[in-house]
Amino acid sequence: MTDKQWVLTDVANGIWLDDFDLDPQDGPSLAGATNWSVQKRTLQGGVSAGVDVVEVDNGRLTMSILPTRGMGLWKGACDGLALGWDSPVPQPVNPAFVNQSDRSGLGWLSGFNELLCRCGLSSNGAPGTDVIKNNEGNPTETELTLHGKIANTPAHHVAVSICDTDAGTISVTGIVDETMMFGPSLQLVSSFSTTAGSNSFSIIDEVRNLQGTPAELELLYHTNFGKPLLEEGAKLVAPVLEMAPRDAHAAADIDSYDVYLGPTAGYAEQCYFFELAADEAGQTRVLLRNRAGDCGLSMRYAKSQLPWLTQWKCTQLEADGYVTGIEPGTDFPNLKTFEREQGRVVVLPPGGSYQVRIDFEIHGTAEAVATTEHEIRALQEHFVPQVHRTALPKYSGS
């Protein structure tokens, strides 16, 4: 067995590789693929200047990872099926060009175009005012911006590792600190991992509380899809225990919450909040599939780690950003004060940590999609889902 690592970035030790190119010619031989590769490049020009991209190709599946943007995943593809969406923000944006306080706390959206970006770590919901204790121990108001800071914070350590056991595993790990004096001191250690020649990848995250006092954590995985998975008649398949619309606007279309429109002029976003069923091992699974049911992507994860799911429907015209978000999280993306009142804000003890694993699988045939859909439906065999036609106060307070 060979397990080898290459450090691309290590700020503490002054390590920085301008570029990196690894393939079977200068790396281990992997039984699962003979044409795998890992490359690192730095974008130049415009608001992308200085953004590092780590491109992983396992011989079948590709991923473009963004260490500069909190270890987000810009886009991917598997067997020719594109993963991601077409944002009005076409290229990755250096966080230096993102003013998160812009537009009354919505500035986060000026850098938003990823297939997957994390929302958190100390907050992840709507912009607004929170009340915390300041450095003198007195309550003070602080303004929270949309979806927190982690997606606009660069990793200070990035490494690639290859393990040739069985088919072979390719991993990219980054460490991102969301820290300040008299404020949050949280660290994200994130690894993307894929088996050579496979149609799947995993994200394994650990969030650590670096300070000597308890710390609050909110973490949501904003996973976003456009065409070809998203189209008129595309469908979300989920083992629903209980669900409700976020507000009256979403409630108007509750009967079709799981089915998508094509690009629609004037469409206003709708959100739905879910608690999902899990199997005996505590695992739950969701699937987004196209209208024909011959391609899709599923996400499997432990309900204990990510107990809540948000569905974001944004089927506006393509020029405006035709997209849906399937977003498992530790909480719902409401204002933090509300989520705290509902007991959904995680509190980490001094030196404590929180682990999350999500397994993604891309399904490129009707048979694979049908099998996955059957497995999800089987989780609902013994109960009737509670579908609320109006917002639940415990979910959104609307």
mmCIF file of C-alpha atoms in Angstrom:
data_model
loop_
_atom_site.group_PDB
_atom_site.id
_atom_site.type_symbol
_atom_site.label_atom_id
_atom_site.label_comp_id
_atom_site.label_asym_id
_atom_site.label_seq_id
_atom_site.Cartn_x
_atom_site.Cartn_y
_atom_site.Cartn_z
ATOM 1 C CA MET A 1 0.000 0.000 0.000
ATOM 2 C CA THR A 2 1.196 3.501 -0.882
ATOM 3 C CA ASP A 3 -0.259 6.585 0.795
ATOM 4 C CA LYS A 4 1.548 9.667 -0.421
ATOM 5 C CA GLN A 5 0.893 13.356 0.192
ATOM 6 C CA TRP A 6 1.832 16.577 -1.591
ATOM 7 C CA VAL A 7 1.421 19.912 0.211
ATOM 8 C CA LEU A 8 0.264 22.673 -2.129
ATOM 9 C CA THR A 9 -0.145 25.459 0.415
ATOM 10 C CA ASP A 10 1.052 25.819 3.988
ATOM 11 C CA VAL A 11 1.121 29.420 5.114
ATOM 12 C CA ALA A 12 2.657 28.608 8.512
ATOM 13 C CA ASN A 13 5.656 26.951 6.888
ATOM 14 C CA GLY A 14 5.990 29.214 3.871
ATOM 15 C CA ILE A 15 4.995 26.553 1.320
ATOM 16 C CA TRP A 16 3.314 27.667 -1.885
ATOM 17 C CA LEU A 17 3.243 25.844 -5.209
ATOM 18 C CA ASP A 18 2.437 28.116 -8.141
ATOM 19 C CA ASP A 19 1.184 25.119 -10.071
ATOM 20 C CA PHE A 20 0.891 21.381 -9.571
ATOM 21 C CA ASP A 21 0.369 18.520 -12.003
ATOM 22 C CA LEU A 22 0.109 14.901 -10.884
ATOM 23 C CA ASP A 23 -0.862 11.863 -12.964
ATOM 24 C CA PRO A 24 0.137 8.167 -13.254
ATOM 25 C CA GLN A 25 3.426 9.151 -14.935
ATOM 26 C CA ASP A 26 4.742 10.756 -11.746
ATOM 27 C CA GLY A 27 2.396 9.355 -9.102
ATOM 28 C CA PRO A 28 1.181 5.953 -7.888
ATOM 29 C CA SER A 29 -0.585 3.565 -10.260
ATOM 30 C CA LEU A 30 -4.292 3.276 -9.388
ATOM 31 C CA ALA A 31 -6.153 0.126 -10.338
ATOM 32 C CA GLY A 32 -9.424 1.977 -10.830
ATOM 33 C CA ALA A 33 -8.178 4.237 -13.625
ATOM 34 C CA THR A 34 -5.141 4.777 -15.796
ATOM 35 C CA ASN A 35 -6.026 8.352 -16.753
ATOM 36 C CA TRP A 36 -6.525 10.074 -13.413
ATOM 37 C CA SER A 37 -4.943 13.455 -12.627
ATOM 38 C CA VAL A 38 -4.777 16.283 -10.100
ATOM 39 C CA GLN A 39 -3.845 19.790 -11.203
ATOM 40 C CA LYS A 40 -3.613 23.113 -9.432
ATOM 41 C CA ARG A 41 -3.748 26.492 -11.153
ATOM 42 C CA THR A 42 -4.289 30.084 -10.107
ATOM 43 C CA LEU A 43 -6.763 32.198 -12.040
ATOM 44 C CA GLN A 44 -5.750 35.651 -13.262
ATOM 45 C CA GLY A 45 -7.753 38.645 -14.420
ATOM 46 C CA GLY A 46 -10.861 40.419 -13.208
ATOM 47 C CA VAL A 47 -12.428 39.427 -9.915
ATOM 48 C CA SER A 48 -10.986 35.902 -10.324
ATOM 49 C CA ALA A 49 -7.422 37.146 -9.852
ATOM 50 C CA GLY A 50 -5.626 35.027 -7.277
ATOM 51 C CA VAL A 51 -8.265 32.284 -6.969
ATOM 52 C CA ASP A 52 -6.679 28.820 -6.655
ATOM 53 C CA VAL A 53 -8.440 25.929 -8.407
ATOM 54 C CA VAL A 54 -7.590 22.283 -7.737
ATOM 55 C CA GLU A 55 -8.863 20.099 -10.581
ATOM 56 C CA VAL A 56 -9.416 16.422 -9.728
ATOM 57 C CA ASP A 57 -10.072 13.867 -12.471
ATOM 58 C CA ASN A 58 -10.561 10.291 -11.267
ATOM 59 C CA GLY A 59 -10.748 9.001 -14.846
ATOM 60 C CA ARG A 60 -14.518 9.309 -14.955
ATOM 61 C CA LEU A 61 -15.549 12.126 -12.640
ATOM 62 C CA THR A 62 -14.084 15.642 -12.415
ATOM 63 C CA MET A 63 -14.229 18.204 -9.614
ATOM 64 C CA SER A 64 -13.037 21.816 -9.503
ATOM 65 C CA ILE A 65 -12.281 22.654 -5.859
ATOM 66 C CA LEU A 66 -11.743 26.247 -4.695
ATOM 67 C CA PRO A 67 -9.401 26.520 -1.685
ATOM 68 C CA THR A 68 -9.558 30.320 -1.971
ATOM 69 C CA ARG A 69 -13.310 30.192 -1.439
ATOM 70 C CA GLY A 70 -13.550 28.150 1.742
ATOM 71 C CA MET A 71 -12.933 24.799 0.023
ATOM 72 C CA GLY A 72 -16.101 25.153 -2.040
ATOM 73 C CA LEU A 73 -16.788 23.037 -5.115
ATOM 74 C CA TRP A 74 -17.161 25.189 -8.221
ATOM 75 C CA LYS A 75 -18.363 22.570 -10.702
ATOM 76 C CA GLY A 76 -17.984 18.963 -11.780
ATOM 77 C CA ALA A 77 -18.918 16.380 -14.395
ATOM 78 C CA CYS A 78 -19.363 12.619 -14.628
ATOM 79 C CA ASP A 79 -19.579 10.575 -17.829
ATOM 80 C CA GLY A 80 -20.241 13.807 -19.719
ATOM 81 C CA LEU A 81 -23.043 14.946 -17.369
ATOM 82 C CA ALA A 82 -22.340 18.519 -16.226
ATOM 83 C CA LEU A 83 -22.828 19.271 -12.527
ATOM 84 C CA GLY A 84 -23.416 22.791 -11.298
ATOM 85 C CA TRP A 85 -25.308 25.757 -12.691
ATOM 86 C CA ASP A 86 -24.929 28.941 -14.731
ATOM 87 C CA SER A 87 -24.835 31.862 -12.318
ATOM 88 C CA PRO A 88 -24.935 35.528 -13.341
ATOM 89 C CA VAL A 89 -21.524 35.450 -11.633
ATOM 90 C CA PRO A 90 -19.705 33.392 -14.307
ATOM 91 C CA GLN A 91 -16.273 32.832 -12.739
ATOM 92 C CA PRO A 92 -14.971 32.204 -9.201
ATOM 93 C CA VAL A 93 -14.614 35.455 -7.273
ATOM 94 C CA ASN A 94 -11.695 36.275 -5.014
ATOM 95 C CA PRO A 95 -13.143 37.030 -1.549
ATOM 96 C CA ALA A 96 -11.225 40.319 -1.623
ATOM 97 C CA PHE A 97 -13.855 41.530 -4.120
ATOM 98 C CA VAL A 98 -16.872 40.416 -2.075
ATOM 99 C CA ASN A 99 -18.351 42.978 0.310
ATOM 100 C CA GLN A 100 -20.704 40.845 2.374
ATOM 101 C CA SER A 101 -22.314 43.934 3.938
ATOM 102 C CA ASP A 102 -23.385 45.237 0.529
ATOM 103 C CA ARG A 103 -27.118 45.442 -0.271
ATOM 104 C CA SER A 104 -28.181 45.261 3.372
ATOM 105 C CA GLY A 105 -26.142 42.140 4.077
ATOM 106 C CA LEU A 106 -26.745 40.318 0.760
ATOM 107 C CA GLY A 107 -23.266 40.927 -0.680
ATOM 108 C CA TRP A 108 -22.459 37.207 -0.343
ATOM 109 C CA LEU A 109 -24.407 36.735 -3.572
ATOM 110 C CA SER A 110 -21.796 38.664 -5.584
ATOM 111 C CA GLY A 111 -19.474 35.642 -5.292
ATOM 112 C CA PHE A 112 -22.107 32.897 -5.480
ATOM 113 C CA ASN A 113 -21.765 30.410 -8.362
ATOM 114 C CA GLU A 114 -20.638 27.109 -6.863
ATOM 115 C CA LEU A 115 -22.028 23.617 -7.161
ATOM 116 C CA LEU A 116 -21.437 23.401 -3.422
ATOM 117 C CA CYS A 117 -20.546 26.084 -0.913
ATOM 118 C CA ARG A 118 -20.797 25.944 2.840
ATOM 119 C CA CYS A 119 -22.817 28.454 4.817
ATOM 120 C CA GLY A 120 -21.469 29.120 8.306
ATOM 121 C CA LEU A 121 -19.550 28.610 10.438
ATOM 122 C CA SER A 122 -20.778 30.872 13.220
ATOM 123 C CA SER A 123 -23.940 31.820 11.297
ATOM 124 C CA ASN A 124 -25.559 30.652 8.072
ATOM 125 C CA GLY A 125 -28.941 32.228 7.580
ATOM 126 C CA ALA A 126 -30.648 35.437 6.597
ATOM 127 C CA PRO A 127 -29.030 38.810 7.291
ATOM 128 C CA GLY A 128 -30.188 40.651 10.377
ATOM 129 C CA THR A 129 -29.325 41.684 13.902
ATOM 130 C CA ASP A 130 -28.104 39.314 16.585
ATOM 131 C CA VAL A 131 -27.351 40.040 20.236
ATOM 132 C CA ILE A 132 -24.129 38.683 21.727
ATOM 133 C CA LYS A 133 -21.839 39.459 24.645
ATOM 134 C CA ASN A 134 -18.977 41.789 23.790
ATOM 135 C CA ASN A 135 -15.421 41.632 25.138
ATOM 136 C CA GLU A 136 -16.595 43.322 28.349
ATOM 137 C CA GLY A 137 -19.329 40.727 28.887
ATOM 138 C CA ASN A 138 -22.192 43.071 28.052
ATOM 139 C CA PRO A 139 -25.001 42.340 25.548
ATOM 140 C CA THR A 140 -24.429 44.149 22.268
ATOM 141 C CA GLU A 141 -26.055 44.137 18.848
ATOM 142 C CA THR A 142 -24.120 42.815 15.864
ATOM 143 C CA GLU A 143 -25.126 42.660 12.213
ATOM 144 C CA LEU A 144 -25.061 39.253 10.537
ATOM 145 C CA THR A 145 -24.661 39.019 6.768
ATOM 146 C CA LEU A 146 -26.193 36.388 4.499
ATOM 147 C CA HIS A 147 -24.864 32.841 4.987
ATOM 148 C CA GLY A 148 -21.823 33.696 7.100
ATOM 149 C CA LYS A 149 -18.139 34.015 6.272
ATOM 150 C CA ILE A 150 -16.690 30.578 5.550
ATOM 151 C CA ALA A 151 -17.376 30.560 1.779
ATOM 152 C CA ASN A 152 -15.356 33.765 1.460
ATOM 153 C CA THR A 153 -12.394 32.704 3.587
ATOM 154 C CA PRO A 154 -9.289 31.166 1.938
ATOM 155 C CA ALA A 155 -7.707 27.934 3.126
ATOM 156 C CA HIS A 156 -4.271 28.368 4.692
ATOM 157 C CA HIS A 157 -3.278 24.713 4.246
ATOM 158 C CA VAL A 158 -4.038 22.555 1.187
ATOM 159 C CA ALA A 159 -2.743 19.056 0.462
ATOM 160 C CA VAL A 160 -3.319 16.272 -2.056
ATOM 161 C CA SER A 161 -3.050 12.631 -1.064
ATOM 162 C CA ILE A 162 -3.141 9.411 -3.086
ATOM 163 C CA CYS A 163 -3.766 5.947 -1.659
ATOM 164 C CA ASP A 164 -3.376 2.967 -4.000
ATOM 165 C CA THR A 165 -5.334 0.486 -1.866
ATOM 166 C CA ASP A 166 -7.974 -1.373 -3.913
ATOM 167 C CA ALA A 167 -9.085 0.881 -6.812
ATOM 168 C CA GLY A 168 -7.196 3.845 -5.383
ATOM 169 C CA THR A 169 -8.352 7.014 -3.624
ATOM 170 C CA ILE A 170 -7.650 10.643 -4.491
ATOM 171 C CA SER A 171 -8.171 13.237 -1.747
ATOM 172 C CA VAL A 172 -7.821 17.007 -1.432
ATOM 173 C CA THR A 173 -7.787 18.445 2.091
ATOM 174 C CA GLY A 174 -7.917 22.083 3.141
ATOM 175 C CA ILE A 175 -7.915 23.919 6.465
ATOM 176 C CA VAL A 176 -9.853 27.177 6.812
ATOM 177 C CA ASP A 177 -9.946 29.349 9.940
ATOM 178 C CA GLU A 178 -12.893 31.580 10.825
ATOM 179 C CA THR A 179 -11.304 33.354 13.758
ATOM 180 C CA MET A 180 -11.066 36.777 15.347
ATOM 181 C CA MET A 181 -10.178 38.381 18.671
ATOM 182 C CA PHE A 182 -13.199 38.561 21.014
ATOM 183 C CA GLY A 183 -15.239 36.579 18.502
ATOM 184 C CA PRO A 184 -15.699 33.177 16.877
ATOM 185 C CA SER A 185 -12.637 30.936 16.702
ATOM 186 C CA LEU A 186 -13.669 28.025 14.509
ATOM 187 C CA GLN A 187 -11.613 25.884 12.154
ATOM 188 C CA LEU A 188 -12.856 23.832 9.207
ATOM 189 C CA VAL A 189 -10.827 20.803 8.116
ATOM 190 C CA SER A 190 -12.390 19.638 4.844
ATOM 191 C CA SER A 191 -11.540 16.687 2.590
ATOM 192 C CA PHE A 192 -12.898 15.852 -0.838
ATOM 193 C CA SER A 193 -12.316 12.194 -1.633
ATOM 194 C CA THR A 194 -13.072 10.026 -4.669
ATOM 195 C CA THR A 195 -12.231 6.498 -5.744
ATOM 196 C CA ALA A 196 -10.434 6.189 -9.077
ATOM 197 C CA GLY A 197 -12.835 5.407 -11.913
ATOM 198 C CA SER A 198 -15.961 5.855 -9.774
ATOM 199 C CA ASN A 199 -19.134 7.909 -10.225
ATOM 200 C CA SER A 200 -19.084 9.207 -6.657
ATOM 201 C CA PHE A 201 -17.245 11.465 -4.233
ATOM 202 C CA SER A 202 -17.411 12.294 -0.542
ATOM 203 C CA ILE A 203 -16.988 15.374 1.595
ATOM 204 C CA ILE A 204 -15.667 14.739 5.097
ATOM 205 C CA ASP A 205 -15.616 17.831 7.300
ATOM 206 C CA GLU A 206 -14.621 18.539 10.865
ATOM 207 C CA VAL A 207 -15.319 21.880 12.541
ATOM 208 C CA ARG A 208 -13.216 22.587 15.617
ATOM 209 C CA ASN A 209 -13.770 25.112 18.383
ATOM 210 C CA LEU A 210 -10.309 26.581 18.966
ATOM 211 C CA GLN A 211 -11.238 28.822 21.859
ATOM 212 C CA GLY A 212 -11.354 28.133 25.576
ATOM 213 C CA THR A 213 -15.069 28.837 25.922
ATOM 214 C CA PRO A 214 -18.159 27.278 24.277
ATOM 215 C CA ALA A 215 -18.865 28.368 20.685
ATOM 216 C CA GLU A 216 -21.976 28.338 18.520
ATOM 217 C CA LEU A 217 -21.970 26.554 15.156
ATOM 218 C CA GLU A 218 -24.342 26.779 12.203
ATOM 219 C CA LEU A 219 -23.431 24.748 9.109
ATOM 220 C CA LEU A 220 -25.387 24.298 5.892
ATOM 221 C CA TYR A 221 -24.293 22.712 2.604
ATOM 222 C CA HIS A 222 -25.688 24.928 -0.157
ATOM 223 C CA THR A 223 -25.628 22.375 -3.006
ATOM 224 C CA ASN A 224 -26.849 23.871 -6.289
ATOM 225 C CA PHE A 225 -27.981 22.501 -9.646
ATOM 226 C CA GLY A 226 -29.041 23.873 -13.007
ATOM 227 C CA LYS A 227 -29.398 22.178 -16.370
ATOM 228 C CA PRO A 228 -29.355 19.355 -17.355
ATOM 229 C CA LEU A 229 -30.554 17.918 -14.016
ATOM 230 C CA LEU A 230 -32.875 20.874 -13.466
ATOM 231 C CA GLU A 231 -35.550 21.285 -16.119
ATOM 232 C CA GLU A 232 -39.318 21.416 -16.437
ATOM 233 C CA GLY A 233 -40.611 18.267 -14.757
ATOM 234 C CA ALA A 234 -37.425 17.542 -12.808
ATOM 235 C CA LYS A 235 -38.140 16.112 -9.388
ATOM 236 C CA LEU A 236 -36.836 16.093 -5.836
ATOM 237 C CA VAL A 237 -37.160 12.666 -4.219
ATOM 238 C CA ALA A 238 -36.832 12.670 -0.428
ATOM 239 C CA PRO A 239 -38.047 10.454 2.454
ATOM 240 C CA VAL A 240 -40.170 13.115 4.099
ATOM 241 C CA LEU A 241 -41.202 12.770 7.738
ATOM 242 C CA GLU A 242 -42.463 16.329 8.019
ATOM 243 C CA MET A 243 -42.237 19.362 5.758
ATOM 244 C CA ALA A 244 -43.636 22.855 5.518
ATOM 245 C CA PRO A 245 -43.303 25.909 3.282
ATOM 246 C CA ARG A 246 -41.121 28.752 4.517
ATOM 247 C CA ASP A 247 -43.855 31.351 4.011
ATOM 248 C CA ALA A 248 -47.203 32.074 2.366
ATOM 249 C CA HIS A 249 -45.582 32.514 -1.052
ATOM 250 C CA ALA A 250 -44.131 28.986 -0.960
ATOM 251 C CA ALA A 251 -47.377 27.625 0.505
ATOM 252 C CA ALA A 252 -49.232 28.657 -2.654
ATOM 253 C CA ASP A 253 -47.423 25.869 -4.554
ATOM 254 C CA ILE A 254 -47.246 23.254 -1.816
ATOM 255 C CA ASP A 255 -48.918 20.611 -4.003
ATOM 256 C CA SER A 256 -46.004 20.731 -6.456
ATOM 257 C CA TYR A 257 -43.119 21.369 -4.065
ATOM 258 C CA ASP A 258 -41.221 18.344 -5.378
ATOM 259 C CA VAL A 259 -41.599 19.177 -9.103
ATOM 260 C CA TYR A 260 -39.785 21.957 -10.940
ATOM 261 C CA LEU A 261 -40.776 24.480 -13.571
ATOM 262 C CA GLY A 262 -38.709 25.334 -16.594
ATOM 263 C CA PRO A 263 -37.133 28.803 -16.752
ATOM 264 C CA THR A 264 -39.962 31.180 -15.810
ATOM 265 C CA ALA A 265 -39.984 34.961 -16.210
ATOM 266 C CA GLY A 266 -40.724 36.756 -12.954
ATOM 267 C CA TYR A 267 -40.395 33.642 -10.781
ATOM 268 C CA ALA A 268 -39.813 34.516 -7.123
ATOM 269 C CA GLU A 269 -37.834 32.026 -5.051
ATOM 270 C CA GLN A 270 -39.628 29.486 -2.865
ATOM 271 C CA CYS A 271 -38.225 27.513 0.068
ATOM 272 C CA TYR A 272 -39.440 24.385 1.821
ATOM 273 C CA PHE A 273 -38.166 22.986 5.112
ATOM 274 C CA PHE A 274 -37.921 19.242 5.838
ATOM 275 C CA GLU A 275 -37.245 16.631 8.458
ATOM 276 C CA LEU A 276 -36.326 13.370 6.713
ATOM 277 C CA ALA A 277 -36.604 9.705 7.619
ATOM 278 C CA ALA A 278 -33.470 7.613 8.086
ATOM 279 C CA ASP A 279 -32.619 3.911 7.913
ATOM 280 C CA GLU A 280 -31.578 1.703 10.826
ATOM 281 C CA ALA A 281 -28.020 2.991 10.540
ATOM 282 C CA GLY A 282 -29.235 6.579 10.814
ATOM 283 C CA GLN A 283 -28.537 7.400 7.151
ATOM 284 C CA THR A 284 -30.880 9.431 4.975
ATOM 285 C CA ARG A 285 -30.754 10.158 1.252
ATOM 286 C CA VAL A 286 -32.144 12.671 -1.241
ATOM 287 C CA LEU A 287 -32.188 12.609 -5.044
ATOM 288 C CA LEU A 288 -32.588 15.239 -7.742
ATOM 289 C CA ARG A 289 -33.497 13.686 -11.088
ATOM 290 C CA ASN A 290 -34.386 15.053 -14.496
ATOM 291 C CA ARG A 291 -37.845 14.757 -16.060
ATOM 292 C CA ALA A 292 -37.117 11.529 -17.951
ATOM 293 C CA GLY A 293 -35.567 9.922 -14.900
ATOM 294 C CA ASP A 294 -32.454 8.850 -16.791
ATOM 295 C CA CYS A 295 -29.951 11.010 -14.881
ATOM 296 C CA GLY A 296 -29.701 12.347 -11.370
ATOM 297 C CA LEU A 297 -27.551 12.984 -8.310
ATOM 298 C CA SER A 298 -28.102 11.689 -4.800
ATOM 299 C CA MET A 299 -26.685 12.709 -1.435
ATOM 300 C CA ARG A 300 -26.409 10.307 1.492
ATOM 301 C CA TYR A 301 -25.555 11.455 5.020
ATOM 302 C CA ALA A 302 -26.223 10.828 8.702
ATOM 303 C CA LYS A 303 -29.357 12.517 9.954
ATOM 304 C CA SER A 304 -27.730 12.986 13.343
ATOM 305 C CA GLN A 305 -25.076 15.192 11.716
ATOM 306 C CA LEU A 306 -27.390 17.131 9.390
ATOM 307 C CA PRO A 307 -30.896 16.828 10.846
ATOM 308 C CA TRP A 308 -32.648 19.386 8.608
ATOM 309 C CA LEU A 309 -33.041 19.899 4.862
ATOM 310 C CA THR A 310 -33.904 23.065 2.941
ATOM 311 C CA GLN A 311 -35.123 23.010 -0.656
ATOM 312 C CA TRP A 312 -34.550 26.279 -2.535
ATOM 313 C CA LYS A 313 -36.471 26.633 -5.792
ATOM 314 C CA CYS A 314 -35.274 29.482 -8.006
ATOM 315 C CA THR A 315 -36.552 28.643 -11.477
ATOM 316 C CA GLN A 316 -36.232 32.120 -12.939
ATOM 317 C CA LEU A 317 -34.942 32.748 -16.457
ATOM 318 C CA GLU A 318 -31.547 31.269 -17.277
ATOM 319 C CA ALA A 319 -29.976 34.702 -17.689
ATOM 320 C CA ASP A 320 -30.968 35.474 -14.091
ATOM 321 C CA GLY A 321 -29.707 32.184 -12.615
ATOM 322 C CA TYR A 322 -31.930 29.123 -13.146
ATOM 323 C CA VAL A 323 -31.098 26.963 -10.133
ATOM 324 C CA THR A 324 -32.282 24.838 -7.248
ATOM 325 C CA GLY A 325 -30.534 24.291 -3.927
ATOM 326 C CA ILE A 326 -30.713 20.993 -2.003
ATOM 327 C CA GLU A 327 -29.314 22.028 1.361
ATOM 328 C CA PRO A 328 -28.774 19.690 4.322
ATOM 329 C CA GLY A 329 -27.783 21.507 7.484
ATOM 330 C CA THR A 330 -27.517 21.596 11.235
ATOM 331 C CA ASP A 331 -30.349 24.138 11.144
ATOM 332 C CA PHE A 332 -32.559 26.063 8.745
ATOM 333 C CA PRO A 333 -31.203 29.234 7.094
ATOM 334 C CA ASN A 334 -33.344 31.583 9.146
ATOM 335 C CA LEU A 335 -31.980 34.462 11.209
ATOM 336 C CA LYS A 336 -29.712 33.038 13.891
ATOM 337 C CA THR A 337 -31.727 34.535 16.744
ATOM 338 C CA PHE A 338 -34.759 32.460 15.664
ATOM 339 C CA GLU A 339 -32.735 29.271 15.163
ATOM 340 C CA ARG A 340 -31.214 29.724 18.612
ATOM 341 C CA GLU A 341 -34.688 30.074 20.157
ATOM 342 C CA GLN A 342 -35.697 26.793 18.478
ATOM 343 C CA GLY A 343 -32.666 24.949 19.855
ATOM 344 C CA ARG A 344 -31.137 24.267 16.451
ATOM 345 C CA VAL A 345 -27.832 26.115 16.974
ATOM 346 C CA VAL A 346 -25.046 23.666 17.846
ATOM 347 C CA VAL A 347 -22.896 24.590 20.847
ATOM 348 C CA LEU A 348 -19.358 23.209 20.811
ATOM 349 C CA PRO A 349 -17.509 22.855 24.107
ATOM 350 C CA PRO A 350 -14.015 24.320 24.457
ATOM 351 C CA GLY A 351 -11.754 22.326 22.132
ATOM 352 C CA GLY A 352 -14.765 20.365 20.860
ATOM 353 C CA SER A 353 -15.472 19.395 17.271
ATOM 354 C CA TYR A 354 -18.331 18.478 14.926
ATOM 355 C CA GLN A 355 -18.056 15.932 12.104
ATOM 356 C CA VAL A 356 -20.030 15.696 8.862
ATOM 357 C CA ARG A 357 -19.817 13.275 5.960
ATOM 358 C CA ILE A 358 -21.841 13.519 2.745
ATOM 359 C CA ASP A 359 -21.572 10.901 -0.006
ATOM 360 C CA PHE A 360 -22.528 12.066 -3.495
ATOM 361 C CA GLU A 361 -23.384 9.647 -6.298
ATOM 362 C CA ILE A 362 -24.089 10.550 -9.917
ATOM 363 C CA HIS A 363 -26.620 8.356 -11.693
ATOM 364 C CA GLY A 364 -26.368 8.260 -15.481
ATOM 365 C CA THR A 365 -28.958 5.640 -16.435
ATOM 366 C CA ALA A 366 -32.680 5.159 -15.927
ATOM 367 C CA GLU A 367 -31.968 1.929 -14.044
ATOM 368 C CA ALA A 368 -29.604 3.628 -11.598
ATOM 369 C CA VAL A 369 -32.064 6.473 -10.979
ATOM 370 C CA ALA A 370 -34.966 4.053 -10.463
ATOM 371 C CA THR A 371 -32.957 1.947 -8.004
ATOM 372 C CA THR A 372 -32.025 5.016 -5.970
ATOM 373 C CA GLU A 373 -35.581 6.320 -5.989
ATOM 374 C CA HIS A 374 -36.839 2.924 -4.786
ATOM 375 C CA GLU A 375 -34.350 2.941 -1.899
ATOM 376 C CA ILE A 376 -35.500 6.397 -0.835
ATOM 377 C CA ARG A 377 -39.185 5.486 -1.086
ATOM 378 C CA ALA A 378 -38.526 2.405 1.060
ATOM 379 C CA LEU A 379 -37.613 4.692 3.967
ATOM 380 C CA GLN A 380 -41.244 5.891 3.992
ATOM 381 C CA GLU A 381 -42.937 2.494 3.968
ATOM 382 C CA HIS A 382 -44.105 2.602 7.573
ATOM 383 C CA PHE A 383 -45.509 6.108 7.929
ATOM 384 C CA VAL A 384 -47.413 8.846 6.136
ATOM 385 C CA PRO A 385 -45.412 12.042 5.560
ATOM 386 C CA GLN A 386 -46.768 15.145 7.303
ATOM 387 C CA VAL A 387 -47.012 17.804 4.589
ATOM 388 C CA HIS A 388 -48.145 21.098 6.101
ATOM 389 C CA ARG A 389 -49.929 23.535 3.844
ATOM 390 C CA THR A 390 -48.862 26.577 5.811
ATOM 391 C CA ALA A 391 -45.626 27.625 7.468
ATOM 392 C CA LEU A 392 -44.808 26.010 10.816
ATOM 393 C CA PRO A 393 -43.877 28.432 13.597
ATOM 394 C CA LYS A 394 -41.194 26.015 14.805
ATOM 395 C CA TYR A 395 -39.581 25.969 11.326
ATOM 396 C CA SER A 396 -39.753 29.546 10.162
ATOM 397 C CA GLY A 397 -41.897 31.595 12.510
ATOM 398 C CA SER A 398 -43.948 32.815 9.535
#
